[in-house]
PDB file of C-alpha atoms in Angstrom:
ATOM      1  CA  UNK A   1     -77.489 204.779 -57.255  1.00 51.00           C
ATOM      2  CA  UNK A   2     -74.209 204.805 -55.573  1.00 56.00           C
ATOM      3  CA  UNK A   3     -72.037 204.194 -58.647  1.00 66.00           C
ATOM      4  CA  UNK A   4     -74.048 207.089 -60.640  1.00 69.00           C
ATOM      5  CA  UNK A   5     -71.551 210.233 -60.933  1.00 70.00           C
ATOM      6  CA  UNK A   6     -73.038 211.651 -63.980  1.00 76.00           C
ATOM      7  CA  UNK A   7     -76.253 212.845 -65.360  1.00 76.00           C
ATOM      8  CA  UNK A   8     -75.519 210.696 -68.662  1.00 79.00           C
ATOM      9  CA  UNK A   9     -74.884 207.714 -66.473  1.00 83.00           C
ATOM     10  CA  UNK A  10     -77.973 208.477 -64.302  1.00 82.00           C
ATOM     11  CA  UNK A  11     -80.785 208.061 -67.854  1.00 84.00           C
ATOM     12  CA  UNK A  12     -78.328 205.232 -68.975  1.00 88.00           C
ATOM     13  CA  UNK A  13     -79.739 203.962 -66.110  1.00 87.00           C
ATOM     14  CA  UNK A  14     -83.157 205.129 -66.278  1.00 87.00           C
ATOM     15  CA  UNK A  15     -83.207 203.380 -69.687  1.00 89.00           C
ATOM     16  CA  UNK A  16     -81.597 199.969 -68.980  1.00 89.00           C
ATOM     17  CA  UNK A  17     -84.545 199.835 -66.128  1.00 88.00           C
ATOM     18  CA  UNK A  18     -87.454 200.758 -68.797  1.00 83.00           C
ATOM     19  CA  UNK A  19     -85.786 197.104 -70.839  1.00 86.00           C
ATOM     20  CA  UNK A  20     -84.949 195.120 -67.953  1.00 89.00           C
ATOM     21  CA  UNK A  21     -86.788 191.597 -67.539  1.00 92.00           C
ATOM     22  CA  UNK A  22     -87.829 192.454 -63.813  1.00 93.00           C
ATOM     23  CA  UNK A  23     -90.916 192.319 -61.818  1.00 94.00           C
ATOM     24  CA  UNK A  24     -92.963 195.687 -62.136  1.00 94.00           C
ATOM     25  CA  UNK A  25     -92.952 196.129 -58.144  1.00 94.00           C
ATOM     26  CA  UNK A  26     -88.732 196.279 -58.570  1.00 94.00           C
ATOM     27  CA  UNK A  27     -88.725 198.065 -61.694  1.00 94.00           C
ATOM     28  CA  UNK A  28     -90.732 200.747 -59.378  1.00 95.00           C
ATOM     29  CA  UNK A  29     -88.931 200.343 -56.893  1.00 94.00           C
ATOM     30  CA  UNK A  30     -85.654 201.151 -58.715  1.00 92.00           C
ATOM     31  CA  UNK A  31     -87.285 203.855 -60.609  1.00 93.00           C
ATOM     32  CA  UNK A  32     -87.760 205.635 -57.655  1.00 93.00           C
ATOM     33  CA  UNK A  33     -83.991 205.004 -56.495  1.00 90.00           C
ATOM     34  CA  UNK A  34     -83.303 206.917 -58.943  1.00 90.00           C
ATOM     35  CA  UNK A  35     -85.425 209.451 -58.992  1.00 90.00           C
ATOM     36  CA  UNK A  36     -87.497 209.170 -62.284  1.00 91.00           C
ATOM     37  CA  UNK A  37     -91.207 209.255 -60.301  1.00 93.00           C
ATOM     38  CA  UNK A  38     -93.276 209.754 -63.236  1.00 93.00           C
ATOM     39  CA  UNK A  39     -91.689 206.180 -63.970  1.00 94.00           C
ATOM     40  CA  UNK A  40     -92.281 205.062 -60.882  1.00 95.00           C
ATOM     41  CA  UNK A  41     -95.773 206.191 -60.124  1.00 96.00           C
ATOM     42  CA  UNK A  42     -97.059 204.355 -63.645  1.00 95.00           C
ATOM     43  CA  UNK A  43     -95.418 201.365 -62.552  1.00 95.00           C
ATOM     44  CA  UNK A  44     -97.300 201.359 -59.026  1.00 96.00           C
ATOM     45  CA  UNK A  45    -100.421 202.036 -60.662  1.00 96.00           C
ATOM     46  CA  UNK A  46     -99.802 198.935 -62.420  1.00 95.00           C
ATOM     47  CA  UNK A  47     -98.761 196.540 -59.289  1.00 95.00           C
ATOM     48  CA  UNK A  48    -101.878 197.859 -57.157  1.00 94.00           C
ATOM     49  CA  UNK A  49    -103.942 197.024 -60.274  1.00 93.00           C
ATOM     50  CA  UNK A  50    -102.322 193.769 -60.814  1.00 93.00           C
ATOM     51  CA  UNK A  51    -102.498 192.924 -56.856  1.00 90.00           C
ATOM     52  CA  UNK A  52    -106.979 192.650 -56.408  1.00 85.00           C
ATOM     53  CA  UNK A  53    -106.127 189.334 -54.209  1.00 87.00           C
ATOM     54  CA  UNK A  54    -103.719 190.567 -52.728  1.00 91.00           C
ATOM     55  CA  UNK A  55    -104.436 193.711 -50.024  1.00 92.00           C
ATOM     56  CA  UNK A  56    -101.240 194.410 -48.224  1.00 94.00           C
ATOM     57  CA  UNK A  57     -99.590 194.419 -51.826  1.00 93.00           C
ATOM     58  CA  UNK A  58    -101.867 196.720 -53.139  1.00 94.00           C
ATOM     59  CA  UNK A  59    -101.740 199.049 -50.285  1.00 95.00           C
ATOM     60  CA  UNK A  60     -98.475 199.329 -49.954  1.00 95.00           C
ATOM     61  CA  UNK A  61     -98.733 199.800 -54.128  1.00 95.00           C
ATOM     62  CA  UNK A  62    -101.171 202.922 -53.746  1.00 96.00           C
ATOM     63  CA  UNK A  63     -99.159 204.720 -50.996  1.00 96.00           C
ATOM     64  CA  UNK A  64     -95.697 204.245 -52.909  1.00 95.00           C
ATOM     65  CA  UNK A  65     -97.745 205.951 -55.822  1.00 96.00           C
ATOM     66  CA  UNK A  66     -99.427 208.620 -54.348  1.00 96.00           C
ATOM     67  CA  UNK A  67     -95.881 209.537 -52.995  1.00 94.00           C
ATOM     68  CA  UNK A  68     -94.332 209.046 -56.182  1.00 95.00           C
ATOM     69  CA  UNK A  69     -97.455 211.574 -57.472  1.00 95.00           C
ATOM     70  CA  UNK A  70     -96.821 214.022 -54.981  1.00 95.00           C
ATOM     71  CA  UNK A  71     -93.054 214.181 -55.696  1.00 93.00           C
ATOM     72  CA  UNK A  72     -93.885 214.821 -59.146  1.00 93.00           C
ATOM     73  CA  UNK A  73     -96.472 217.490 -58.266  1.00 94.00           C
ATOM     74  CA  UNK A  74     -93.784 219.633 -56.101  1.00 92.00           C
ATOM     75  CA  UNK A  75     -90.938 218.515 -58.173  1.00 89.00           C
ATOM     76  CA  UNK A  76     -89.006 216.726 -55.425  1.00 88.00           C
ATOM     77  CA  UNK A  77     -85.703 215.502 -56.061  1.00 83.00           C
ATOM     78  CA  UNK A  78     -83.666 212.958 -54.220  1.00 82.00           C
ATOM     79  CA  UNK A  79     -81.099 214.834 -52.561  1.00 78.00           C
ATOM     80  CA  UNK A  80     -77.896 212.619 -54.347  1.00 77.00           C
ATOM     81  CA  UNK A  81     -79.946 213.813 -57.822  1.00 78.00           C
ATOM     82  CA  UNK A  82     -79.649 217.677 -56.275  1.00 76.00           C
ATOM     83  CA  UNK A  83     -75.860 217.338 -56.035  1.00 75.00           C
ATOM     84  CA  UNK A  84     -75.627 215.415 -59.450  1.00 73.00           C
ATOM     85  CA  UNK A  85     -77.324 218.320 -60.985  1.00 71.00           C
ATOM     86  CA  UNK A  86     -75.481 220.735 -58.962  1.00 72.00           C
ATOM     87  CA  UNK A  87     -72.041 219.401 -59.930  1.00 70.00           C
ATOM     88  CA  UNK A  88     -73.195 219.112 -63.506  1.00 64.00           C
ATOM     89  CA  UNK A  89     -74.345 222.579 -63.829  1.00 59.00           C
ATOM     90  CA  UNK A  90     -70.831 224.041 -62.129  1.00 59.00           C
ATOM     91  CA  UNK A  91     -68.628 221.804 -64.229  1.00 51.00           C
TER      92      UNK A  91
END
C-alpha cells in the first residue's frame, strides 16, 4: 500500500491479488490493505469455513469478516484510499 500513488495502480493491485498463488487468509488479508472489503469479507468467509478444526483460526476469520461487512455496510474507507481519491478527484 505504500508504493500505491494512483487509483489505476491501486485495482492493478486489486487484480494481481484476485490471480496471485497465495493462501486465502493473506489474499484477505491484503485485500483489506487495500481497501477492497467486499474482497476481503468473501475471502474470510472462506478461511472460517475452511478452518472447522481449527477455533482460534476461525474466530479470528469471523471477526476480520464481520468488520470487513460492516465497512462495506457504512462505506468505510482506509484513510490513505480517502487521500488517493481526494488527489485524484483535484488533479
Amino acid at each position: 500500500m505504500n508504493n500505491i500513488t494512483t487509483l489505476l495502480e491501486l485495482e492493478q493491485a486489486r487484480q494481481e491479488l484476485l490471480h496471485a498463488d497465495l493462501p486465502t487468509n493473506v489474499k484477505a488479508s491484503r485485500a483489506e490493505k487495500l481497501g477492497d472489503y467486499r474482497t476481503a469479507k468473501r475471502l474470510w468467509e472462506t478461511v472460517a469455513k475452511s478452518a472447522e478444526k481449527d477455533s482460534l483460526t476461525q474466530k479470528y476469520a469471523q471477526i476480520r469478516h464481520n468488520f470487513c461487512q460492516s465497512a462495506v455496510m457504512h462505506n468505510y474507507k482506509r484513510p490513505e484510499l480517502k487521500n488517493l481519491e481526494a488527489n485524484h478527484v483535484k488533479a
